[in-house]
Short mmCIF file of C-alpha atoms in Angstrom, two decimals:
data_model
loop_
_atom_site.label_atom_id
_atom_site.label_comp_id
_atom_site.label_asym_id
_atom_site.label_seq_id
_atom_site.Cartn_x
_atom_site.Cartn_y
_atom_site.Cartn_z
CA MET K 321 0.52 -0.21 -0.25
CA LEU K 322 2.93 2.67 0.86
CA LYS K 323 4.51 1.99 -2.39
CA SER K 324 1.62 2.10 -4.23
CA ILE K 325 1.07 6.08 -2.72
CA ILE K 326 4.75 7.32 -3.19
CA PHE K 327 4.73 6.02 -7.18
CA ILE K 328 1.31 7.94 -7.15
CA LEU K 329 3.01 10.79 -5.74
CA PHE K 330 6.19 10.47 -8.07
CA THR K 331 3.87 9.63 -11.03
CA VAL K 332 1.54 13.17 -10.20
CA VAL K 333 5.69 15.27 -9.56
CA LEU K 334 6.72 13.72 -12.76
CA SER K 335 3.86 14.85 -14.71
CA ALA K 336 3.84 18.57 -12.81
CA SER K 337 7.60 19.02 -13.70
CA THR K 338 6.87 18.20 -17.37
CA SER K 339 3.95 20.15 -18.08
CA GLN K 340 6.04 23.05 -16.28
CA SER K 341 8.21 23.50 -19.38
CA LYS K 342 6.45 21.44 -22.19
CA PHE K 343 8.29 23.64 -24.46
CA LEU K 344 12.07 23.44 -23.58
CA THR K 345 13.51 20.76 -26.29
CA LEU K 346 14.81 16.93 -23.86
CA LYS K 347 18.64 18.45 -24.47
CA GLU K 348 16.77 21.99 -22.73
CA LYS K 349 16.20 20.07 -20.36
CA GLN K 350 19.52 17.90 -20.01
CA TRP K 351 21.03 21.36 -19.89
CA LEU K 352 18.80 22.11 -16.89
CA LYS K 353 19.85 19.52 -14.73
CA LYS K 354 23.81 18.96 -16.05
CA PHE K 355 23.53 23.10 -14.90
CA GLY K 356 21.58 23.25 -11.94
CA SER K 357 18.32 25.12 -11.78
CA HIS K 358 19.31 28.23 -9.57
CA ILE K 359 20.19 31.11 -11.21
CA LYS K 360 22.43 34.13 -10.37
CA VAL K 361 20.41 37.60 -11.24
CA GLY K 362 21.75 40.64 -10.78
CA ILE K 363 19.74 43.44 -9.87
CA THR K 364 20.25 46.96 -8.57
CA GLN K 365 17.52 49.33 -7.27
CA ILE K 366 15.65 50.87 -10.91
CA PRO K 367 12.21 52.01 -10.29
CA ASN K 368 9.69 50.42 -10.63
CA GLN K 369 11.28 47.11 -12.49
CA VAL K 370 14.10 46.87 -9.36
CA LEU K 371 12.40 48.52 -5.78
CA LYS K 372 14.82 47.61 -2.32
CA LYS K 373 12.36 47.42 0.77
CA GLU K 374 13.07 48.45 3.59
CA ASP K 375 12.72 44.51 5.63
CA GLY K 376 16.10 44.04 2.64
CA THR K 377 13.41 42.30 -0.23
CA PHE K 378 12.75 42.76 -3.43
CA SER K 379 9.80 44.21 -5.09
CA GLY K 380 8.77 45.44 -8.98
CA PHE K 381 7.64 44.68 -12.35
CA SER K 382 11.29 42.68 -13.05
CA ILE K 383 11.32 40.84 -9.91
CA GLU K 384 7.10 39.65 -11.06
CA LEU K 385 7.97 39.07 -14.62
CA PHE K 386 11.05 36.73 -12.79
CA ASN K 387 8.33 34.98 -10.98
CA LEU K 388 6.35 34.20 -13.83
CA ILE K 389 9.43 32.92 -15.34
CA GLU K 390 10.74 30.55 -11.74
CA LYS K 391 6.53 29.00 -12.36
CA LYS K 392 7.02 28.29 -16.11
CA THR K 393 10.78 26.96 -15.60
CA PRO K 394 12.47 24.81 -13.11
CA LEU K 395 14.67 27.93 -12.33
CA HIS K 396 15.06 29.59 -9.17
CA PHE K 397 17.44 32.97 -8.82
CA ASP K 398 19.54 34.33 -6.77
CA TYR K 399 19.01 37.40 -7.03
CA ILE K 400 22.23 38.98 -5.70
CA TYR K 401 21.89 42.70 -4.98
CA PHE K 402 23.98 45.34 -6.20
CA GLN K 403 24.95 49.17 -5.07
CA SER K 404 25.51 50.74 -8.84
CA TRP K 405 24.92 49.88 -12.52
CA ASN K 406 28.42 49.85 -13.05
CA LYS K 407 29.24 47.34 -10.41
CA LEU K 408 26.57 45.11 -11.46
CA LEU K 409 27.77 44.86 -14.93
CA GLU K 410 31.07 44.19 -13.90
CA ALA K 411 29.95 41.09 -12.27
CA ALA K 412 28.71 40.35 -14.40
CA LYS K 413 30.97 41.30 -16.88
CA ASN K 414 34.35 39.09 -14.94
CA LYS K 415 31.33 36.10 -14.29
CA LYS K 416 30.07 36.48 -10.78
CA ILE K 417 26.61 36.57 -12.01
CA ASP K 418 24.61 34.41 -14.83
CA VAL K 419 21.63 37.35 -15.21
CA VAL K 420 21.47 41.23 -15.21
CA PHE K 421 18.00 41.60 -14.87
CA PHE K 422 17.38 44.01 -17.56
CA ALA K 423 19.53 45.64 -20.07
CA GLN K 424 19.29 47.45 -22.92
CA LYS K 425 21.59 46.11 -26.39
CA THR K 426 24.50 48.14 -27.20
CA SER K 427 27.38 47.38 -29.93
CA SER K 428 30.31 47.23 -26.22
CA ARG K 429 27.28 44.66 -24.23
CA LEU K 430 27.00 42.50 -27.30
CA LYS K 431 30.38 41.16 -26.05
CA TYR K 432 29.27 39.56 -23.58
CA PHE K 433 26.22 38.81 -23.48
CA TYR K 434 23.12 37.33 -25.29
CA PHE K 435 19.30 39.50 -25.00
CA THR K 436 15.91 37.87 -24.75
CA ASP K 437 12.98 39.96 -26.79
CA THR K 438 12.27 42.87 -25.84
CA VAL K 439 10.42 43.17 -22.51
CA LEU K 440 10.49 46.38 -21.35
CA THR K 441 9.63 49.50 -23.93
CA GLN K 442 10.57 53.09 -21.87
CA GLN K 443 10.73 56.25 -24.15
CA ASN K 444 12.90 58.47 -22.99
CA LYS K 445 12.94 62.82 -21.90
CA LEU K 446 15.46 65.30 -21.49
CA ILE K 447 15.05 66.96 -17.88
CA THR K 448 17.11 70.28 -17.54
CA ASN K 449 16.95 72.59 -14.69
CA ILE K 450 13.88 75.30 -14.96
CA HIS K 451 15.85 78.17 -15.11
CA ASN K 452 17.96 77.19 -18.33
CA ASN K 453 16.58 76.85 -21.74
CA LEU K 454 18.10 73.63 -23.27
CA ASN K 455 15.55 71.63 -25.01
CA SER K 456 17.18 69.76 -27.11
CA LEU K 457 20.43 67.51 -27.32
CA GLU K 458 21.93 70.00 -29.65
CA LYS K 459 21.24 73.37 -27.62
CA LEU K 460 23.64 71.06 -24.82
CA LYS K 461 27.09 71.42 -26.71
CA LYS K 462 30.04 71.87 -24.14
CA HIS K 463 27.31 72.25 -21.87
CA LYS K 464 27.10 69.49 -18.60
CA LEU K 465 24.90 66.16 -19.91
CA ALA K 466 25.15 64.02 -15.93
CA LEU K 467 23.86 60.07 -17.13
CA THR K 468 25.02 57.34 -14.50
CA LYS K 469 28.15 55.96 -14.84
CA GLY K 470 28.55 52.42 -17.69
CA SER K 471 25.56 52.96 -19.47
CA ALA K 472 23.20 52.47 -22.35
CA LEU K 473 22.50 56.38 -22.80
CA GLU K 474 26.37 57.63 -21.61
CA GLU K 475 27.45 54.77 -24.61
CA TYR K 476 25.34 57.46 -27.16
CA ILE K 477 25.92 60.38 -26.02
CA HIS K 478 30.05 59.96 -26.51
CA PHE K 479 29.77 58.36 -30.06
CA TYR K 480 26.45 60.28 -31.49
CA TYR K 481 27.15 64.03 -29.35
CA PRO K 482 31.01 64.20 -28.76
CA GLU K 483 29.98 68.33 -27.75
CA ILE K 484 28.06 67.02 -24.78
CA ILE K 485 30.36 66.97 -21.65
CA VAL K 486 29.98 64.31 -19.39
CA VAL K 487 29.32 64.02 -16.14
CA SER K 488 29.65 60.83 -14.79
CA THR K 489 27.50 59.48 -12.05
CA LYS K 490 26.50 56.51 -9.48
CA ASP K 491 22.87 56.47 -10.37
CA GLU K 492 19.96 58.28 -12.00
CA LEU K 493 18.92 59.43 -8.41
CA GLN K 494 22.47 61.16 -8.20
CA SER K 495 21.93 62.72 -12.53
CA LEU K 496 18.09 64.13 -11.09
CA LYS K 497 19.87 65.43 -7.64
CA PHE K 498 22.63 67.11 -9.58
CA VAL K 499 20.59 69.52 -12.10
CA SER K 500 18.56 69.95 -9.11
CA ASN K 501 21.22 71.75 -7.81
CA ASN K 502 22.76 73.60 -10.84
CA LYS K 503 25.98 71.38 -10.50
CA ALA K 504 25.06 69.81 -14.01
CA ASP K 505 22.42 71.51 -16.95
CA ALA K 506 20.28 68.48 -17.77
CA THR K 507 20.22 64.83 -17.76
CA ILE K 508 17.82 61.52 -19.00
CA LEU K 509 15.56 59.90 -17.76
CA GLU K 510 12.69 58.08 -18.65
CA LEU K 511 8.87 58.99 -16.62
CA VAL K 512 8.42 56.57 -13.98
CA ARG K 513 11.95 56.62 -12.73
CA SER K 514 12.07 60.29 -12.90
CA SER K 515 8.79 60.98 -10.83
CA TYR K 516 9.20 58.18 -8.58
CA TYR K 517 13.15 60.19 -7.21
CA ILE K 518 10.88 63.47 -7.79
CA ARG K 519 8.67 62.59 -5.82
CA GLN K 520 10.23 60.29 -3.08
CA PHE K 521 13.51 62.65 -2.17
CA ASN K 522 11.43 66.65 -2.82
CA LEU K 523 13.80 67.02 -5.57
CA LYS K 524 12.52 70.91 -6.60
CA ASN K 525 13.73 72.63 -10.48
CA LEU K 526 12.57 69.97 -12.54
CA ILE K 527 11.04 70.27 -15.69
CA ILE K 528 10.86 67.79 -19.40
CA SER K 529 12.26 69.72 -21.56
CA SER K 530 12.14 67.60 -24.46
CA ASP K 531 11.33 64.03 -25.77
CA ILE K 532 14.51 62.89 -27.06
CA ASN K 533 14.97 59.96 -30.37
CA TYR K 534 16.32 57.74 -27.57
CA ASN K 535 14.62 55.48 -26.82
CA TYR K 536 14.80 52.14 -24.12
CA TYR K 537 14.14 48.87 -25.12
CA LEU K 538 14.85 46.47 -22.24
CA SER K 539 15.09 42.18 -22.10
CA ILE K 540 16.59 40.12 -19.95
CA ALA K 541 20.74 39.88 -19.93
CA SER K 542 22.79 36.43 -19.94
CA ILE K 543 26.44 35.59 -19.90
CA LYS K 544 27.25 34.70 -23.17
CA SER K 545 29.49 31.68 -21.54
CA LEU K 546 25.77 29.94 -21.01
CA PRO K 547 24.02 30.68 -24.58
CA GLU K 548 21.78 27.72 -23.15
CA LEU K 549 20.29 29.51 -20.78
CA ASN K 550 19.50 32.53 -23.59
CA ILE K 551 17.76 30.04 -25.70
CA ILE K 552 16.28 29.10 -22.50
CA LEU K 553 14.94 32.69 -20.83
CA SER K 554 13.69 33.73 -24.51
CA LYS K 555 11.63 30.64 -25.28
CA THR K 556 10.03 31.21 -21.74
CA LEU K 557 8.99 34.97 -22.44
CA GLN K 558 7.80 33.22 -25.43
CA ALA K 559 5.62 30.77 -23.64
CA ILE K 560 4.14 32.88 -21.26
CA PRO K 561 0.63 34.74 -22.26
CA GLN K 562 1.27 38.44 -23.03
CA LYS K 563 -1.91 39.83 -21.00
CA ASP K 564 -0.13 38.95 -17.82
CA ILE K 565 3.02 41.17 -18.82
CA GLU K 566 0.64 43.44 -20.04
CA ALA K 567 -0.97 43.25 -16.95
CA LEU K 568 2.45 43.93 -15.05
CA LYS K 569 3.04 46.54 -16.78
CA LEU K 570 0.02 48.95 -16.13
CA LYS K 571 0.62 47.71 -12.25
CA TRP K 572 3.63 48.89 -12.16
CA GLY K 573 3.02 51.94 -14.32
CA TYR K 574 4.51 51.23 -17.34
CA ILE K 575 2.13 52.81 -19.91
CA LYS K 576 1.91 52.88 -23.71
CA GLU K 577 1.37 56.22 -24.90
CA GLN K 578 -1.91 57.67 -27.67
CA LYS K 579 -1.39 56.60 -31.41
CA LEU K 580 -3.11 59.93 -32.46
CA PHE K 581 -4.65 61.02 -35.93
CA PHE K 582 -3.00 62.58 -38.02
CA ASP K 583 -3.90 66.32 -39.00
CA THR K 584 -3.17 67.54 -43.04
CA GLN K 585 0.64 69.27 -42.14
CA THR K 586 1.14 65.61 -40.38
CA MET K 587 -0.11 63.73 -43.97
CA ILE K 588 1.69 66.27 -45.76
CA TYR K 589 5.35 64.94 -44.67
CA LEU K 590 4.28 61.56 -44.53
CA ALA K 591 3.15 61.78 -48.58
CA ILE K 592 7.10 63.19 -48.99
CA ALA K 593 8.19 60.70 -46.62
CA PHE K 594 5.79 57.59 -49.26
CA GLY K 595 7.21 59.99 -52.46
CA ILE K 596 10.53 57.57 -52.05
CA ILE K 597 8.53 54.21 -52.54
CA ILE K 598 4.92 54.07 -54.02
CA PRO K 599 6.16 55.68 -57.54
CA PHE K 600 9.36 53.05 -58.00
CA SER K 601 6.73 50.24 -56.17
CA LEU K 602 4.08 51.49 -59.98
CA TYR K 603 6.97 52.02 -61.85
CA LEU K 604 7.60 48.69 -61.57
CA PHE K 605 4.32 47.24 -61.26
CA VAL K 606 3.99 48.86 -65.12
CA ILE K 607 7.28 47.54 -65.77
CA ASN K 608 6.26 43.68 -65.28
CA LYS K 609 2.22 44.43 -66.61
CA LYS K 610 4.31 45.12 -70.47
CA LEU K 611 6.55 41.87 -69.60
CA GLN K 612 4.16 39.59 -69.12
CA LYS K 613 1.95 40.79 -72.08
CA GLU K 614 4.97 40.88 -74.55
CA ILE K 615 6.25 37.08 -72.57
CA ASN K 616 3.42 34.52 -74.72
CA ALA K 617 5.58 35.72 -77.64
CA LYS K 618 8.69 35.43 -76.31
CA GLU K 619 10.95 31.46 -76.45
CA LYS K 620 12.05 29.85 -73.57
CA ALA K 621 14.78 31.99 -73.04
CA MET K 622 12.10 34.93 -72.28
CA LYS K 623 10.35 32.99 -69.98
CA LYS K 624 13.58 32.14 -67.79
CA LEU K 625 14.17 36.94 -67.76
CA ILE K 626 10.48 37.03 -66.78
CA GLN K 627 10.26 34.46 -63.81
CA LEU K 628 13.44 36.28 -63.16
CA ARG K 629 11.87 39.02 -62.21
CA ASP K 630 9.26 38.16 -60.41
CA SER K 631 11.25 36.81 -58.16
CA LYS K 632 12.66 40.39 -57.09
CA LEU K 633 9.17 41.80 -57.26
CA ASN K 634 9.45 39.48 -53.94
CA GLU K 635 11.96 40.50 -52.83
CA MET K 636 11.35 43.87 -53.80
CA SER K 637 7.74 42.89 -50.59
CA GLU K 638 9.68 41.72 -48.49
CA VAL K 639 12.06 44.89 -48.18
CA ILE K 640 9.15 47.61 -48.23
CA SER K 641 7.84 44.93 -45.65
CA MET K 642 10.55 45.61 -43.42
CA ILE K 643 10.67 49.29 -44.36
CA ALA K 644 7.67 50.36 -42.80
CA HIS K 645 8.54 48.04 -39.07
CA GLN K 646 11.81 50.99 -39.32
CA TRP K 647 9.52 53.04 -39.91
CA LYS K 648 6.95 52.71 -37.32
CA GLN K 649 9.15 54.64 -34.74
CA PRO K 650 9.88 57.35 -36.66
CA LEU K 651 6.08 57.84 -37.56
CA ASN K 652 5.31 58.03 -34.13
CA ASN K 653 7.20 60.37 -33.25
CA LEU K 654 5.52 62.17 -35.94
CA SER K 655 2.06 61.87 -34.45
CA LEU K 656 3.88 63.12 -30.84
CA LEU K 657 4.96 65.99 -32.67
CA ASN K 658 1.09 66.65 -34.09
CA GLN K 659 -0.48 66.18 -30.75
CA LEU K 660 2.01 68.61 -29.01
CA CYS K 661 2.02 71.09 -32.27
CA GLU K 662 -2.28 71.20 -31.66
CA SER K 663 -2.28 71.76 -28.48
CA LYS K 664 0.31 74.33 -28.70
CA PHE K 665 -2.11 76.31 -31.02
CA LEU K 666 -5.19 75.54 -29.14
CA LEU K 667 -3.80 77.23 -26.11
CA GLY K 668 -2.45 80.51 -28.56
CA LYS K 669 0.90 79.06 -27.81
CA VAL K 670 2.96 78.74 -31.60
CA ASP K 671 5.89 81.19 -31.22
CA ASP K 672 8.83 81.71 -33.21
CA LYS K 673 10.79 78.94 -30.70
CA PHE K 674 8.36 76.24 -31.00
CA LYS K 675 8.16 76.62 -34.94
CA GLN K 676 11.49 76.45 -34.82
CA TYR K 677 11.49 73.01 -32.61
CA PHE K 678 8.54 72.02 -34.69
CA PHE K 679 10.54 72.11 -37.43
CA THR K 680 14.11 71.06 -36.49
CA ASN K 681 12.28 67.78 -35.12
CA THR K 682 10.20 67.09 -37.66
CA LYS K 683 13.02 67.38 -40.43
CA GLU K 684 15.07 64.48 -37.43
CA GLN K 685 12.37 62.34 -38.15
CA ILE K 686 12.33 62.66 -41.58
CA THR K 687 16.17 62.01 -41.99
CA LEU K 688 16.14 59.26 -40.26
CA MET K 689 13.13 57.20 -42.26
CA SER K 690 15.16 58.49 -45.03
CA LYS K 691 18.91 57.39 -44.14
CA THR K 692 16.75 53.42 -43.34
CA ILE K 693 15.94 53.52 -47.49
CA ASP K 694 19.96 54.28 -48.14
CA ASP K 695 20.61 52.15 -45.99
CA PHE K 696 18.27 48.79 -48.11
CA LYS K 697 19.76 50.25 -50.13
CA ASP K 698 23.28 49.64 -50.08
CA PHE K 699 22.81 46.15 -48.54
CA PHE K 700 20.94 45.67 -52.41
CA LYS K 701 23.62 47.18 -54.07
CA VAL K 702 26.02 44.25 -55.85
CA ASP K 703 29.27 44.40 -54.71
CA GLU K 704 32.19 44.35 -58.40
CA ASP K 705 35.94 43.43 -56.11
CA LYS K 706 35.45 40.50 -52.95
CA LYS K 707 36.64 42.25 -49.64
CA LYS K 708 36.92 41.33 -46.38
CA PHE K 709 34.22 41.66 -44.53
CA ASP K 710 32.95 40.69 -40.65
CA LEU K 711 30.54 37.47 -40.61
CA VAL K 712 29.11 39.31 -37.68
CA GLN K 713 28.41 42.59 -38.38
CA THR K 714 27.15 41.25 -41.56
CA ILE K 715 24.39 39.05 -39.82
CA ASN K 716 23.89 40.93 -36.81
CA ASN K 717 22.97 44.05 -39.37
CA LEU K 718 20.37 41.47 -41.12
CA LEU K 719 18.24 41.16 -37.35
CA ASP K 720 18.21 44.46 -37.37
CA ILE K 721 16.18 44.38 -40.30
CA THR K 722 14.24 42.23 -39.93
CA LYS K 723 13.60 41.01 -37.17
CA PRO K 724 10.29 43.90 -36.54
CA LEU K 725 8.21 41.84 -39.67
CA TYR K 726 9.24 38.47 -37.59
CA GLU K 727 8.54 40.07 -33.94
CA LYS K 728 4.93 40.67 -35.81
CA ASN K 729 4.49 37.02 -36.50
CA ASN K 730 5.77 35.73 -33.06
CA ILE K 731 8.56 34.15 -34.76
CA SER K 732 12.18 34.23 -32.12
CA ILE K 733 15.14 35.05 -33.92
CA VAL K 734 18.15 33.98 -31.22
CA PHE K 735 22.27 34.19 -33.02
CA GLN K 736 25.00 32.44 -31.10
CA HIS K 737 28.53 32.91 -32.42
CA SER K 738 31.53 33.17 -29.87
CA ASP K 739 33.99 35.99 -28.94
CA THR K 740 36.35 34.59 -32.47
CA ASN K 741 37.02 36.88 -35.26
CA PHE K 742 35.14 35.54 -38.22
CA THR K 743 35.66 37.67 -41.07
CA THR K 744 35.44 36.35 -44.51
CA LEU K 745 36.73 37.25 -48.53
CA GLY K 746 33.77 38.02 -51.11
CA TYR K 747 30.59 39.59 -51.83
CA GLN K 748 29.23 41.46 -48.71
CA SER K 749 25.71 41.86 -50.62
CA ILE K 750 25.41 38.58 -51.90
CA LEU K 751 25.92 36.96 -48.34
CA PHE K 752 22.93 38.99 -46.98
CA GLN K 753 20.80 38.41 -49.67
CA LEU K 754 21.02 35.05 -49.30
CA LEU K 755 20.99 34.93 -45.49
CA LEU K 756 17.76 36.94 -46.00
CA ASN K 757 16.61 34.13 -48.89
CA ILE K 758 16.77 31.10 -46.05
CA LEU K 759 14.83 33.36 -43.14
CA ASN K 760 12.16 33.69 -45.59
CA ASN K 761 12.04 30.32 -46.54
CA ALA K 762 12.55 29.69 -43.51
CA LYS K 763 9.16 32.17 -41.97
CA ASP K 764 6.60 31.05 -44.45
CA ALA K 765 7.35 27.44 -43.20
CA LEU K 766 6.51 28.54 -39.71
CA LEU K 767 3.32 30.72 -40.67
CA GLU K 768 2.65 27.61 -41.91
CA THR K 769 2.88 25.41 -38.70
CA LYS K 770 0.51 25.48 -35.53
CA ASN K 771 3.57 25.87 -33.49
CA LYS K 772 3.48 28.40 -30.44
CA ASN K 773 6.35 28.65 -30.21
CA LYS K 774 8.58 29.32 -33.74
CA LEU K 775 11.32 29.86 -33.74
CA ILE K 776 14.65 30.08 -36.54
CA THR K 777 17.72 29.56 -34.31
CA ILE K 778 21.56 31.36 -36.44
CA THR K 779 25.48 30.08 -35.17
CA LEU K 780 28.10 30.37 -36.22
CA SER K 781 30.51 28.51 -35.32
CA GLN K 782 34.60 28.12 -36.65
CA GLU K 783 36.16 24.55 -38.26
CA LYS K 784 38.97 24.10 -39.62
CA GLY K 785 39.68 26.89 -40.58
CA LYS K 786 36.37 27.31 -42.15
CA ASN K 787 33.22 29.41 -40.95
CA ILE K 788 30.11 27.95 -40.96
CA ILE K 789 27.13 29.07 -40.69
CA GLU K 790 23.74 27.09 -39.20
CA ILE K 791 20.73 27.86 -40.34
CA GLU K 792 17.38 26.03 -38.12
CA ASP K 793 13.97 26.46 -37.56
CA ASN K 794 11.56 24.35 -35.73
CA ALA K 795 8.67 24.16 -38.65
CA GLY K 796 8.84 19.88 -38.30
CA GLY K 797 11.00 20.36 -41.71
CA ILE K 798 10.97 19.29 -45.61
CA PRO K 799 9.21 16.76 -46.91
CA GLU K 800 11.84 13.53 -47.57
CA ASP K 801 10.81 12.97 -51.01
CA ILE K 802 11.53 16.28 -51.55
CA ILE K 803 14.07 17.84 -49.89
CA ASP K 804 17.39 16.53 -52.41
CA LYS K 805 15.42 18.85 -54.31
CA ILE K 806 14.79 22.19 -53.91
CA PHE K 807 18.23 23.19 -54.95
CA ASN K 808 16.88 21.58 -58.43
CA PRO K 809 16.38 25.35 -61.25
CA TYR K 810 12.58 26.53 -61.52
CA PHE K 811 11.68 23.96 -58.17
CA SER K 812 8.69 25.48 -55.69
CA THR K 813 6.69 23.92 -52.84
CA LYS K 814 4.40 27.64 -53.51
CA LYS K 815 2.96 28.21 -56.89
CA GLU K 816 -0.03 30.14 -54.66
CA LYS K 817 2.01 32.59 -54.02
CA ASN K 818 3.98 32.99 -57.32
CA GLY K 819 7.01 31.07 -56.29
CA THR K 820 9.62 31.31 -59.21
CA GLY K 821 12.03 28.12 -57.18
CA LEU K 822 15.05 30.31 -58.48
CA GLY K 823 15.98 31.76 -54.65
CA LEU K 824 17.76 28.45 -53.35
CA TYR K 825 19.23 27.59 -56.32
CA MET K 826 20.28 30.67 -56.95
CA ALA K 827 22.33 30.70 -53.44
CA LYS K 828 23.94 27.82 -54.30
CA THR K 829 25.24 28.65 -57.25
CA ILE K 830 26.81 32.15 -56.36
CA ILE K 831 28.55 30.05 -52.92
CA GLU K 832 29.96 27.45 -54.58
CA GLU K 833 31.26 29.63 -57.78
CA ARG K 834 31.55 33.05 -56.52
CA MET K 835 32.40 32.09 -52.76
CA ASN K 836 34.44 29.13 -52.87
CA GLY K 837 31.98 27.82 -50.53
CA SER K 838 29.42 24.93 -50.21
CA ILE K 839 25.73 25.26 -49.13
CA GLU K 840 23.46 21.98 -47.41
CA VAL K 841 20.42 21.12 -45.58
CA GLN K 842 19.41 18.22 -44.52
CA ASN K 843 16.17 17.59 -41.31
CA LYS K 844 16.15 17.56 -37.70
CA GLU K 845 14.76 16.84 -34.61
CA ALA K 846 12.30 19.24 -35.06
CA GLY K 847 12.65 21.55 -38.28
CA ALA K 848 15.47 21.82 -41.15
CA LEU K 849 19.24 22.46 -40.98
CA PHE K 850 20.50 24.96 -43.29
CA THR K 851 24.64 25.01 -43.04
CA ILE K 852 26.87 27.11 -44.81
CA MET K 853 30.55 26.69 -45.53
CA LEU K 854 32.81 29.84 -45.81
CA PRO K 855 36.52 30.79 -46.66
#
């Protein structure tokens, strides 16, 4: 009887554990078992992300989010408190902790950390003393800007505004105190934290001067020596219902700003911006129609030409979608400027100073959108000569452009690589287009599955002097009866989507004939794995 009871209890516990993390693979569960479930998380007080109570315990948005992760997995988090953000980062770099509770992704931090998808977005404001008239970063040149030492903002200002005098502080509270006491002219902070400090410490003489074009896109960061941990955290965040996360944001004061309709003036700016794409798209459409009428009178060579053109048009459609996602932030900023203009107009406060502010900031947004177009042109420009280039930078640039489109479709992309120097001699733009082609095929396959945790993993490694790029999805794989045909010319499974069957054939040809490499595909447990080998 006792043995039966023990067996039943064991079965219940085992079943609960399996259900708790059913979205994790067997390999990931084995890693957890080997590594141990206790994870060291570095934290510091940042309202309302982490708040330290008088009894030594912690509360806040990030603490409650980690509680949700613990409920979904066997993980248990041990919190290690640091007196400053800079000390926390140093501990992470020295591998004294496994996870940084929240961090902004920067080029320098990518050397040490892997990041999950964005968990929390915060809009930063320029905060000044009420006695000065510094209402933009441009006007802060030769003035003092107080910023937390080691912060992403400090790195951003040093790079883009080198003429601003940065006063390093131990934390954001000290930055606000410096501005309040005229030891600095301004600081940069988002509203939740600034209002908390101003209220708690009765700070005076502070005012929000303006928005700046730098938002915090906060993710959970984990050290690079534990890539499996990043994958597990990323998948767990995907498994948590979005409504639960939104409820936490509302509880701790993180509320999305309201989207506004555009007035006539804003629409004029948008029309100018979209005037770059729409006429060009219409031009391509008209040319394609003309070629379609002629194709019936042409021979087989002409048919091949039109199929190549169709392939380019499909590629252009993907590019336009990516541009649209890259434009979301500047369009939102234009909307906010429009709201401010309307408010000033109704209050009769539209003076020359405000006009200059409005025109300067709208011009900045349009310039940013124009730069996006130029960036895409550079990536799709065909190189004439072979050049040495960095594979890590190329893949990161590709993900910066494509990730919003994949996030829209609930597809996670994880990029894994060591600190090795990954350089190759070849055509960067050709490789960029090849990787884009493979990622788009993976995206299409994932969209046809019912898998809720859609994932694409990119792994960069070296073996016997060769650079190896592996792209793996969990879309279920390629049917065995066609996997040997997918590199054949004109073979396509997308007839209903106007697929030409030339994409993978051209990819293989480019890699083998122009870059002295190879490309292979095989089915793994969860889906298809493309392996690209380069010199």
